[in-house]
CSV table of C-alpha atoms and ligand atoms in Angstrom, one decimal:
chain,number,residue,atom,x,y,z
A,2,ARG,CA,130.3,7.9,91.4
A,3,PRO,CA,128.9,4.8,91.0
A,4,GLU,CA,126.0,6.1,94.1
A,5,PHE,CA,125.8,8.6,91.9
A,6,ALA,CA,124.4,6.5,89.3
A,7,LEU,CA,122.5,4.8,91.4
A,8,LEU,CA,120.5,8.1,91.9
A,9,ARG,CA,120.1,8.7,88.6
A,10,LEU,CA,118.4,5.1,88.0
A,11,LEU,CA,116.2,5.7,91.0
A,12,PHE,CA,115.1,9.0,89.3
A,13,ALA,CA,114.9,7.7,86.3
A,14,SER,CA,112.5,5.0,87.7
A,15,VAL,CA,110.2,6.7,90.3
A,16,GLY,CA,111.1,10.3,89.3
A,17,GLU,CA,108.1,12.5,89.7
A,18,THR,CA,108.4,15.3,87.1
A,19,ARG,CA,106.4,18.9,87.9
A,20,CYS,CA,105.3,21.5,86.1
A,21,PRO,CA,106.9,24.7,87.7
A,22,ASP,CA,104.5,26.6,86.7
A,23,CYS,CA,101.2,24.8,87.5
A,24,GLY,CA,103.1,22.6,90.2
A,25,VAL,CA,100.8,19.8,88.8
A,26,LYS,CA,102.7,16.3,88.4
A,27,VAL,CA,103.2,15.3,85.0
A,28,GLU,CA,102.6,12.2,83.6
A,29,LYS,CA,101.4,10.0,80.7
A,30,HIS,CA,97.7,9.2,81.2
A,31,THR,CA,96.1,6.4,80.2
A,32,ILE,CA,92.2,5.8,79.6
A,33,PRO,CA,91.8,3.2,82.3
A,34,GLY,CA,93.9,5.4,84.4
A,35,ALA,CA,91.9,8.6,83.3
A,36,VAL,CA,89.0,6.5,84.0
A,37,ASP,CA,90.1,5.7,88.0
A,38,ALA,CA,90.4,8.4,88.8
A,39,CYS,CA,87.0,10.2,87.8
A,40,LEU,CA,85.8,7.0,89.6
A,41,MET,CA,87.2,8.5,92.6
A,42,LEU,CA,84.7,11.0,92.1
A,43,PRO,CA,81.3,10.5,94.7
A,44,GLY,CA,78.5,8.5,93.3
A,45,GLY,CA,76.0,11.4,91.6
A,46,SER,CA,78.1,13.8,90.7
A,47,ARG,CA,77.2,15.6,87.2
A,48,LEU,CA,80.6,15.4,84.7
A,49,LEU,CA,81.2,16.9,81.4
A,50,VAL,CA,84.5,15.2,78.7
A,51,VAL,CA,85.3,17.8,76.7
A,52,ALA,CA,88.7,18.3,74.6
A,53,PRO,CA,90.5,20.6,74.2
A,54,VAL,CA,91.4,22.3,70.8
A,55,ALA,CA,93.3,24.6,69.6
A,56,ARG,CA,92.3,26.8,66.9
A,57,ALA,CA,96.1,27.2,65.2
A,58,SER,CA,96.9,25.8,62.0
A,59,ALA,CA,98.1,22.3,61.9
A,60,ASP,CA,100.6,23.3,59.3
A,61,GLY,CA,102.8,25.0,63.1
A,62,SER,CA,102.2,28.4,62.1
A,63,ASP,CA,100.8,31.0,65.1
A,64,GLU,CA,97.7,31.2,62.3
A,65,ALA,CA,95.1,31.1,63.5
A,66,ARG,CA,93.0,28.3,61.4
A,67,PRO,CA,89.2,30.7,60.6
A,68,TRP,CA,86.2,29.8,62.5
A,69,GLU,CA,83.7,29.2,59.4
A,70,SER,CA,86.7,25.6,58.5
A,71,LEU,CA,87.3,24.4,61.4
A,72,ARG,CA,83.6,24.6,63.0
A,73,ARG,CA,82.5,23.1,59.8
A,74,GLU,CA,85.0,19.6,60.5
A,75,LEU,CA,83.8,19.5,64.1
A,76,GLU,CA,80.5,19.2,62.3
A,77,ARG,CA,81.7,16.8,60.1
A,78,GLN,CA,83.5,15.1,63.6
A,79,GLY,CA,79.7,14.7,64.6
A,80,PHE,CA,80.7,17.2,67.4
A,81,GLN,CA,78.2,20.3,67.9
A,82,ARG,CA,78.4,21.3,71.5
A,83,LEU,CA,81.1,23.5,72.8
A,84,TRP,CA,81.8,24.3,76.5
A,85,LEU,CA,82.2,28.5,76.3
A,86,GLY,CA,82.1,30.7,79.2
A,87,GLY,CA,80.6,28.5,81.7
A,88,ARG,CA,78.3,27.0,79.7
A,89,ILE,CA,77.6,24.7,76.6
A,90,VAL,CA,76.6,26.3,73.7
A,91,GLU,CA,75.8,25.1,70.1
A,92,VAL,CA,78.7,25.4,67.7
A,93,GLY,CA,76.2,26.8,65.2
A,94,GLU,CA,75.5,30.3,67.7
A,95,VAL,CA,79.1,30.9,68.3
A,96,PRO,CA,80.6,33.8,66.4
A,97,GLU,CA,83.6,33.8,65.0
A,98,SER,CA,84.6,37.4,67.4
A,99,ARG,CA,83.8,34.9,70.8
A,100,VAL,CA,86.0,32.2,70.0
A,101,PRO,CA,89.4,31.6,71.9
A,102,ALA,CA,92.2,30.3,70.9
A,103,GLU,CA,92.0,27.2,72.8
A,104,ILE,CA,88.0,25.8,72.3
A,105,GLU,CA,86.7,23.1,74.7
A,106,VAL,CA,84.3,20.5,72.6
A,107,VAL,CA,82.0,18.9,74.8
A,108,ILE,CA,82.5,15.6,73.8
A,109,ASP,CA,80.1,13.4,76.6
A,110,ARG,CA,77.8,14.7,79.9
A,111,LEU,CA,77.2,12.2,82.1
A,112,VAL,CA,75.7,11.4,85.3
A,113,LEU,CA,78.4,9.2,88.1
A,114,ALA,CA,76.1,6.1,88.6
A,115,ASP,CA,75.6,5.6,92.6
A,116,ALA,CA,78.1,2.4,92.3
A,117,PRO,CA,80.5,4.1,89.9
A,118,ALA,CA,81.9,1.2,88.4
A,119,GLU,CA,79.0,1.1,86.3
A,120,SER,CA,80.3,4.1,84.8
A,121,ARG,CA,82.9,2.5,83.3
A,122,SER,CA,82.5,1.4,79.7
A,123,ARG,CA,80.6,4.9,78.9
A,124,LEU,CA,83.2,7.4,80.5
A,125,ALA,CA,86.1,5.4,79.0
A,126,GLU,CA,84.6,5.6,75.5
A,127,ALA,CA,84.1,9.5,75.9
A,128,LEU,CA,87.4,9.4,76.8
A,129,GLU,CA,89.0,7.8,74.1
A,130,THR,CA,86.8,10.1,72.1
A,131,ALA,CA,88.4,13.6,73.8
A,132,PHE,CA,91.9,11.6,73.3
A,133,LYS,CA,91.8,11.1,70.0
A,134,ALA,CA,89.8,15.1,69.2
A,135,GLY,CA,92.4,17.0,71.5
A,136,ALA,CA,95.5,15.4,70.3
A,137,GLY,CA,96.2,13.7,72.9
A,138,ARG,CA,94.3,16.1,75.6
A,139,ALA,CA,91.4,16.0,77.1
A,140,MET,CA,89.4,17.0,80.0
A,141,VAL,CA,86.9,16.5,82.9
A,142,LEU,CA,85.2,18.7,84.0
A,143,VAL,CA,82.8,18.4,87.7
A,144,LEU,CA,79.4,20.9,87.4
A,145,ASP,CA,77.4,21.9,90.4
A,146,GLU,CA,73.5,21.7,90.7
A,147,ALA,CA,74.1,25.1,88.6
A,148,SER,CA,75.4,23.7,86.2
A,149,ALA,CA,78.5,25.4,87.2
A,150,GLU,CA,82.6,24.4,86.7
A,151,ARG,CA,83.0,23.4,90.5
A,152,GLU,CA,86.4,21.6,89.1
A,153,ARG,CA,88.4,20.1,86.4
A,154,LEU,CA,90.6,17.1,86.0
A,155,PRO,CA,93.0,17.5,83.1
A,156,PHE,CA,94.6,14.5,80.8
A,157,ASP,CA,97.4,13.8,79.0
A,158,VAL,CA,98.1,11.0,76.9
A,159,ARG,CA,102.0,12.7,76.3
A,160,PHE,CA,104.1,13.4,78.9
A,161,ASN,CA,103.0,16.9,79.6
A,162,CYS,CA,101.5,19.3,81.7
A,163,ALA,CA,98.2,17.8,81.5
A,164,ARG,CA,96.6,22.1,82.5
A,165,CYS,CA,99.2,23.7,79.9
A,166,GLY,CA,101.0,21.4,77.7
A,167,ARG,CA,104.7,21.8,77.9
A,168,VAL,CA,105.9,18.8,76.7
A,169,PHE,CA,108.4,17.9,79.3
A,170,PRO,CA,111.3,15.1,78.1
A,171,GLU,CA,110.8,11.6,80.2
A,172,PRO,CA,112.9,11.0,82.8
A,173,GLU,CA,115.5,8.5,81.6
A,174,PRO,CA,119.3,7.6,84.0
A,175,GLN,CA,120.5,10.4,81.2
A,176,LEU,CA,119.1,13.6,82.5
A,177,PHE,CA,120.5,13.4,85.4
A,178,SER,CA,123.8,13.5,84.3
A,179,PHE,CA,125.8,16.3,83.3
A,180,ASN,CA,128.2,14.6,81.3
A,181,SER,CA,125.7,13.5,79.2
A,182,ALA,CA,124.3,16.0,76.8
A,183,VAL,CA,120.9,14.8,77.6
A,184,GLY,CA,121.5,15.7,81.1
A,185,ALA,CA,123.9,19.0,80.7
A,186,CYS,CA,122.5,22.6,81.4
A,187,PRO,CA,123.0,23.9,78.2
A,188,THR,CA,124.2,27.7,79.4
A,189,CYS,CA,127.2,25.9,81.5
A,190,GLN,CA,127.9,22.3,79.3
A,191,GLY,CA,127.4,21.0,82.9
A,192,PHE,CA,130.4,23.3,84.6
A,193,GLY,CA,127.9,25.0,86.8
A,194,ARG,CA,130.2,27.8,86.5
A,195,THR,CA,129.9,30.9,83.3
A,196,SER,CA,132.8,33.3,83.0
A,197,ASN,CA,132.7,36.3,80.7
A,198,LEU,CA,135.0,38.7,80.0
A,199,ASP,CA,134.9,41.5,82.9
A,200,PRO,CA,135.6,44.9,81.1
A,201,ASP,CA,136.7,46.3,84.5
A,202,LYS,CA,140.1,44.7,84.5
A,203,ILE,CA,140.6,44.4,81.1
A,204,VAL,CA,140.2,48.8,80.9
A,205,PRO,CA,141.2,48.6,84.5
A,206,ASP,CA,141.7,52.6,83.8
A,207,PRO,CA,139.4,54.3,81.8
A,208,ARG,CA,141.4,57.0,82.3
A,209,LYS,CA,144.4,55.9,80.2
A,210,SER,CA,143.9,56.7,76.1
A,211,ILE,CA,144.4,53.7,73.9
A,212,ASP,CA,147.3,54.6,72.9
A,213,THR,CA,148.8,55.1,76.4
A,214,GLY,CA,147.5,51.2,77.5
A,215,ALA,CA,144.1,51.5,78.3
A,216,ILE,CA,143.5,47.6,76.8
A,217,THR,CA,145.5,46.5,79.5
A,218,CYS,CA,145.4,42.9,78.1
A,219,TRP,CA,147.8,43.6,75.0
A,220,GLN,CA,150.6,45.6,76.5
A,221,THR,CA,152.9,42.8,77.1
A,222,PRO,CA,155.2,42.0,74.6
A,223,ALA,CA,153.3,38.8,73.3
A,224,TYR,CA,150.7,41.1,72.4
A,225,LYS,CA,151.9,43.8,71.7
A,226,GLN,CA,151.4,43.3,67.7
A,227,LEU,CA,147.2,43.5,69.1
A,228,HIS,CA,147.6,47.0,70.5
A,229,LYS,CA,149.0,48.1,67.2
A,230,GLU,CA,146.5,46.5,65.1
A,231,CYS,CA,144.0,47.5,67.4
A,232,ARG,CA,145.2,51.3,66.9
A,233,GLN,CA,145.8,50.9,63.3
A,234,ALA,CA,141.6,49.9,63.3
A,235,CYS,CA,140.4,52.6,65.0
A,236,HIS,CA,142.2,55.4,63.1
A,237,ARG,CA,140.7,53.7,60.0
A,238,GLN,CA,137.4,53.4,61.6
A,239,ARG,CA,138.2,57.5,62.7
A,240,VAL,CA,137.9,56.6,66.4
A,241,ARG,CA,140.1,58.4,68.8
A,242,THR,CA,142.8,56.7,70.6
A,243,ASP,CA,144.4,59.3,72.1
A,244,VAL,CA,141.8,60.7,73.9
A,245,PRO,CA,140.5,58.5,77.7
A,246,TYR,CA,138.8,55.3,76.8
A,247,VAL,CA,136.0,56.2,79.0
A,248,ASP,CA,135.4,59.3,76.7
A,249,LEU,CA,134.9,57.4,73.4
A,250,SER,CA,131.5,56.8,72.6
A,251,GLU,CA,129.4,53.8,72.9
A,252,ALA,CA,129.6,52.8,69.6
A,253,ASP,CA,133.2,53.4,69.5
A,254,LYS,CA,133.8,51.3,72.0
A,255,ARG,CA,131.7,48.9,71.0
A,256,PHE,CA,134.2,48.3,67.4
A,257,VAL,CA,137.1,48.0,70.0
A,258,TRP,CA,135.2,45.3,71.2
A,259,ASP,CA,133.4,43.1,69.1
A,260,GLY,CA,136.1,44.6,65.9
A,261,ASP,CA,134.7,44.1,62.5
A,262,GLY,CA,135.9,41.4,59.3
A,263,ASP,CA,139.4,42.7,59.7
A,264,TRP,CA,139.3,43.7,63.0
A,265,ILE,CA,138.9,40.6,65.9
A,266,GLY,CA,138.1,42.7,68.7
A,267,VAL,CA,138.8,42.0,72.3
A,268,ARG,CA,136.5,40.0,72.1
A,269,GLY,CA,137.6,38.0,68.9
A,270,PHE,CA,140.9,38.0,70.9
A,271,PHE,CA,139.3,36.1,73.5
A,272,ASP,CA,137.7,34.1,71.7
A,273,TRP,CA,141.0,33.3,69.9
A,274,LEU,CA,142.6,32.2,72.9
A,275,GLU,CA,139.8,30.0,74.0
A,276,THR,CA,141.3,27.5,71.2
A,277,LYS,CA,144.9,27.8,72.2
A,278,ARG,CA,144.0,26.8,76.3
A,279,TYR,CA,146.0,23.9,76.0
A,280,LYS,CA,148.9,26.3,76.9
A,281,VAL,CA,149.7,27.0,80.6
A,282,HIS,CA,150.0,30.5,80.2
A,283,VAL,CA,147.5,30.6,78.1
A,284,ARG,CA,145.1,29.9,80.4
A,285,VAL,CA,146.6,32.3,83.1
A,286,MET,CA,145.9,34.6,80.6
A,287,ILE,CA,142.4,34.0,80.1
A,288,ALA,CA,141.4,33.4,83.9
A,289,ARG,CA,143.6,37.0,84.5
A,290,TYR,CA,140.7,38.6,82.7
A,291,ARG,CA,137.5,36.9,83.6
A,292,GLY,CA,135.1,36.5,85.7
A,293,TYR,CA,133.1,33.3,86.9
A,294,TYR,CA,130.0,33.2,87.8
A,295,THR,CA,127.8,30.7,88.8
A,296,CYS,CA,125.9,29.6,85.7
A,297,PRO,CA,122.4,31.6,85.9
A,298,THR,CA,120.3,28.6,84.5
A,299,CYS,CA,121.5,26.1,86.8
A,300,GLY,CA,122.1,27.8,89.8
A,301,GLY,CA,125.6,25.7,89.5
A,302,ARG,CA,123.8,22.1,90.1
A,303,ARG,CA,124.9,21.9,87.2
A,304,LEU,CA,122.0,19.7,85.3
A,305,ARG,CA,119.4,21.5,83.1
A,306,PRO,CA,115.9,22.9,84.6
A,307,GLU,CA,114.1,19.7,83.1
A,308,ALA,CA,115.9,17.3,85.3
A,309,LEU,CA,115.5,19.3,88.2
A,310,ASN,CA,111.8,20.0,87.7
A,311,VAL,CA,112.1,16.2,88.9
A,312,ARG,CA,111.6,14.9,92.7
A,313,VAL,CA,111.6,11.1,94.5
A,314,GLY,CA,110.4,11.8,98.1
A,315,GLY,CA,110.4,16.1,97.3
A,316,LYS,CA,113.7,16.0,96.8
A,317,THR,CA,116.5,16.8,93.0
A,318,ILE,CA,119.3,15.1,92.9
A,319,ALA,CA,120.9,18.3,92.6
A,320,ASP,CA,119.6,18.6,97.0
A,321,LEU,CA,120.6,15.1,97.4
A,322,ALA,CA,124.0,15.2,95.7
A,323,LEU,CA,125.3,18.6,98.2
A,324,GLU,CA,124.3,16.3,101.7
A,325,PRO,CA,126.6,14.6,103.3
A,326,VAL,CA,126.1,10.4,103.4
A,327,LYS,CA,124.9,10.7,107.4
A,328,ASP,CA,121.9,13.2,106.2
A,329,LEU,CA,121.0,10.4,102.8
A,330,ARG,CA,121.1,7.9,104.9
A,331,ALA,CA,118.7,8.7,107.4
A,332,TRP,CA,116.5,10.4,104.5
A,333,PHE,CA,116.5,7.3,102.7
A,334,ASP,CA,116.0,5.3,105.7
A,335,ALA,CA,112.8,6.9,106.5
A,336,LEU,CA,112.0,7.6,102.9
A,337,ARG,CA,108.4,5.3,101.5
A,338,LEU,CA,107.1,6.0,98.4
A,339,GLY,CA,103.7,4.3,97.1
A,340,ALA,CA,103.0,0.9,97.4
A,341,GLU,CA,104.0,0.5,93.8
A,342,ASP,CA,107.3,3.1,93.4
A,343,GLU,CA,108.2,0.9,96.4
A,344,GLU,CA,107.8,-2.2,94.6
A,345,LYS,CA,109.7,-0.5,91.4
A,346,ALA,CA,112.3,0.9,93.1
A,347,ALA,CA,112.7,-2.1,95.5
A,348,VAL,CA,115.9,-3.3,94.1
A,349,LEU,CA,117.7,0.2,94.0
A,350,LEU,CA,116.5,1.7,97.0
A,351,ARG,CA,118.4,-1.2,98.9
A,352,GLU,CA,121.4,-1.1,97.0
A,353,ILE,CA,121.4,2.9,98.0
A,354,ARG,CA,120.7,1.9,101.7
A,355,SER,CA,123.5,-0.4,102.0
A,356,ARG,CA,125.9,1.8,99.2
A,357,LEU,CA,125.0,4.5,102.1
A,358,ALA,CA,125.4,2.3,104.8
A,359,TYR,CA,128.9,1.0,104.1
A,360,LEU,CA,130.4,4.4,103.4
A,361,ASP,CA,129.4,6.0,106.5
A,362,ASP,CA,130.7,2.6,108.5
A,363,VAL,CA,133.8,3.4,107.0
A,364,GLY,CA,134.8,6.9,108.4
A,365,LEU,CA,133.3,8.7,105.3
A,366,ALA,CA,129.6,10.7,106.5
A,367,TYR,CA,131.0,14.2,105.9
A,368,LEU,CA,131.3,13.0,102.1
A,369,THR,CA,129.0,15.0,99.6
A,370,LEU,CA,128.0,13.0,96.5
A,371,ASP,CA,129.4,15.4,94.4
A,372,ARG,CA,132.9,15.4,96.2
A,373,GLN,CA,135.0,14.7,92.5
A,374,THR,CA,137.2,12.3,93.2
A,375,ARG,CA,139.9,13.7,92.0
A,376,SER,CA,139.2,16.0,95.2
A,377,LEU,CA,139.9,13.3,97.5
A,378,SER,CA,142.6,12.2,99.7
A,379,GLY,CA,144.4,8.3,99.5
A,380,GLY,CA,142.8,8.0,102.8
A,381,GLU,CA,139.2,8.3,101.4
A,382,SER,CA,139.6,6.8,98.5
A,383,GLN,CA,140.8,3.8,99.7
A,384,ARG,CA,137.6,3.8,102.2
A,385,ILE,CA,135.7,4.4,99.2
A,386,ASN,CA,137.3,1.5,97.4
A,387,LEU,CA,136.3,-0.8,100.5
A,388,ALA,CA,132.9,0.5,100.9
A,389,SER,CA,132.7,-0.9,97.3
A,390,ALA,CA,134.4,-4.7,98.6
A,391,LEU,CA,131.9,-4.1,101.6
A,392,GLY,CA,129.0,-4.2,99.1
A,393,SER,CA,130.4,-7.4,97.1
A,394,SER,CA,130.1,-10.9,98.1
A,395,LEU,CA,133.5,-11.8,97.3
A,396,THR,CA,135.4,-14.2,99.4
A,397,ASN,CA,138.9,-15.3,99.2
A,398,THR,CA,140.2,-12.7,98.5
A,399,LEU,CA,142.7,-10.7,99.9
A,400,TYR,CA,142.4,-6.9,100.1
A,401,VAL,CA,146.0,-4.6,100.9
A,402,LEU,CA,145.6,-1.3,102.4
A,403,ASP,CA,147.6,1.8,102.6
A,404,GLU,CA,147.2,3.4,106.1
A,405,PRO,CA,143.9,3.4,105.9
A,406,THR,CA,142.9,4.8,108.8
A,407,VAL,CA,144.9,9.1,108.0
A,408,GLY,CA,142.5,11.4,108.5
A,409,LEU,CA,140.6,8.9,110.4
A,410,HIS,CA,138.8,10.4,114.2
A,411,ALA,CA,139.7,7.6,116.6
A,412,ARG,CA,136.4,6.3,117.2
A,413,ASP,CA,136.0,5.9,113.2
A,414,THR,CA,139.3,3.9,113.4
A,415,HIS,CA,137.3,1.7,115.2
A,416,ARG,CA,134.6,1.3,113.0
A,417,LEU,CA,136.7,0.9,110.4
A,418,LEU,CA,137.9,-1.8,112.3
A,419,GLY,CA,135.4,-3.5,113.1
A,420,ILE,CA,134.4,-3.6,108.9
A,421,LEU,CA,137.7,-4.9,108.6
A,422,ARG,CA,136.7,-8.4,111.0
A,423,GLY,CA,133.8,-8.8,108.6
A,424,LEU,CA,135.3,-9.2,105.0
A,425,ILE,CA,137.7,-11.6,107.0
A,426,ALA,CA,134.9,-13.4,108.8
A,427,LYS,CA,134.1,-13.8,105.0
A,428,GLY,CA,136.7,-15.9,104.0
A,429,ASN,CA,138.9,-13.2,103.0
A,430,THR,CA,143.0,-11.7,103.9
A,431,VAL,CA,143.4,-8.3,104.6
A,432,VAL,CA,147.0,-7.0,104.2
A,433,VAL,CA,147.7,-3.7,106.4
A,434,VAL,CA,150.1,-1.0,106.1
A,435,GLU,CA,149.8,1.2,109.5
A,436,HIS,CA,151.6,3.2,112.1
A,437,ASP,CA,147.9,3.6,114.6
A,438,PRO,CA,148.4,1.6,117.5
A,439,GLU,CA,145.2,1.0,117.9
A,440,MET,CA,145.4,-0.8,113.9
A,441,ILE,CA,148.2,-2.2,115.0
A,442,GLY,CA,146.8,-3.7,118.4
A,443,ALA,CA,144.3,-5.6,116.4
A,444,ALA,CA,146.1,-7.6,114.2
A,445,GLU,CA,146.6,-11.3,114.1
A,446,HIS,CA,149.9,-11.2,112.3
A,447,LEU,CA,152.8,-8.4,112.6
A,448,VAL,CA,155.8,-8.3,110.2
A,449,ASP,CA,157.7,-4.6,112.0
A,450,LEU,CA,159.6,-3.7,109.7
A,451,GLY,CA,162.7,-1.7,110.9
A,452,PRO,CA,164.4,0.0,112.7
A,453,GLY,CA,164.6,3.3,111.0
A,454,ALA,CA,162.7,5.1,107.8
A,455,GLY,CA,162.7,4.6,103.9
A,456,GLU,CA,166.9,3.8,103.6
A,457,ALA,CA,167.8,3.3,107.7
A,458,GLY,CA,164.8,0.6,107.1
A,459,GLY,CA,164.2,-2.8,105.4
A,460,GLU,CA,164.8,-5.3,108.1
A,461,VAL,CA,162.0,-7.2,109.6
A,462,ILE,CA,163.0,-6.5,113.4
A,463,PHE,CA,159.7,-8.7,114.6
A,464,GLU,CA,157.6,-11.4,113.3
A,465,GLY,CA,154.4,-12.8,114.7
A,466,PRO,CA,151.6,-12.5,117.5
A,467,TYR,CA,150.7,-8.6,118.9
A,468,ALA,CA,151.8,-10.5,122.4
A,469,GLY,CA,154.9,-10.8,120.8
A,470,LEU,CA,155.9,-7.4,119.5
A,471,ALA,CA,155.4,-5.9,123.6
A,472,ALA,CA,157.9,-8.2,124.4
A,473,CYS,CA,161.2,-7.4,121.8
A,474,LYS,CA,163.3,-5.4,122.6
A,475,THR,CA,164.4,-3.7,119.3
A,476,SER,CA,161.4,-3.3,117.8
B,11,ZN,ZN1,102.0,23.0,83.0
B,12,ZN,ZN1,124.3,26.1,84.2
């Protein structure tokens, strides 16, 4: 759907990612950006620039680095103080037992000048050092009169949550496509549903024994062989096949379901069936024994969770996909972004708004963008194509429409007529095959084929302007 493609571009361009755990807006900070954020604080603010440094070894193992070696390295780099337990302490004074998993190295202490701009270069220098020492992260703490921490501004030059450090994918159009490996929910591969074997359907009557057909999926002639193999495997494994299934031990049931090297098991059997899905009777068979569930990971929204952390105007792309064109149009008309984003997305927004307006105008106000193309009626797809045509500025084009009013309310037929007139005004020609009286009445030139339908027709009964049609007795 072209409208959906536009939404993907919009989300990639101006979508705002928030960490679901911290609620912090995820962004890549730059030194000038971080400095600007600090300069928004009132003059006279007491600031402490620190770099968070993890004690975990650089080689990626979880083992904490011995404090002694980390301390020496810090001192070698010229860092002498830590922010620890709410106060500044000398690196050399801290015993190993008091060192947390992540330490905060003091980079600089300063009081913001009354004219904040005077502090710009000092802050920039401190933040640059902090980003280097903190492997991309830095914090600016705002201290009160008693040197207690009142507030902290987290910064990160990578695209991750500046508070907890979690890394997020940078929005790109593919992240918002469930047809792409980048965007599809990993649990359901973008289908929105997952399916599992339903034990109650496979063993509907657990009072039966395996011998008497407890496992229903193998009781048809086509799969009788598996019934036999199952019994043989059970005998080999000393699993009773002549007692009610419900009385088998958990281990025995697991053997029946999961099998072993020689015995395929119920699950293995269905996995094998999956490879034969192209056969209709196999699909029927699978459907009978599987239960379908809304995907627990994406909740049926088909996109990976990371895509749903991204919002425009407070909504995710999945939210927008569920809204009818009419509401979407109103929402986009009211949408106001920040000045910078507004400029960045101006072309996209204009295009989205006009496409939604066209879809609304051709009588598709109720349509949601997640509707699949193949679920649309003939009249609906024609009107969608019409909406696309309206968006283009084609002239000298011949449009041929086959009963575009099918399924339309009278009011919408009226609007559709207005649209067709608009196409004509642009210098195009519109030919419509139609039974609708209002549409017929609006035509400049009519050709009436008849007298009956199908083989009983095919003759030109009337040709000319509408006024003449009324006078024609045979039409
Ligand atoms: Zn976070
Ligand atoms: Zn899913």
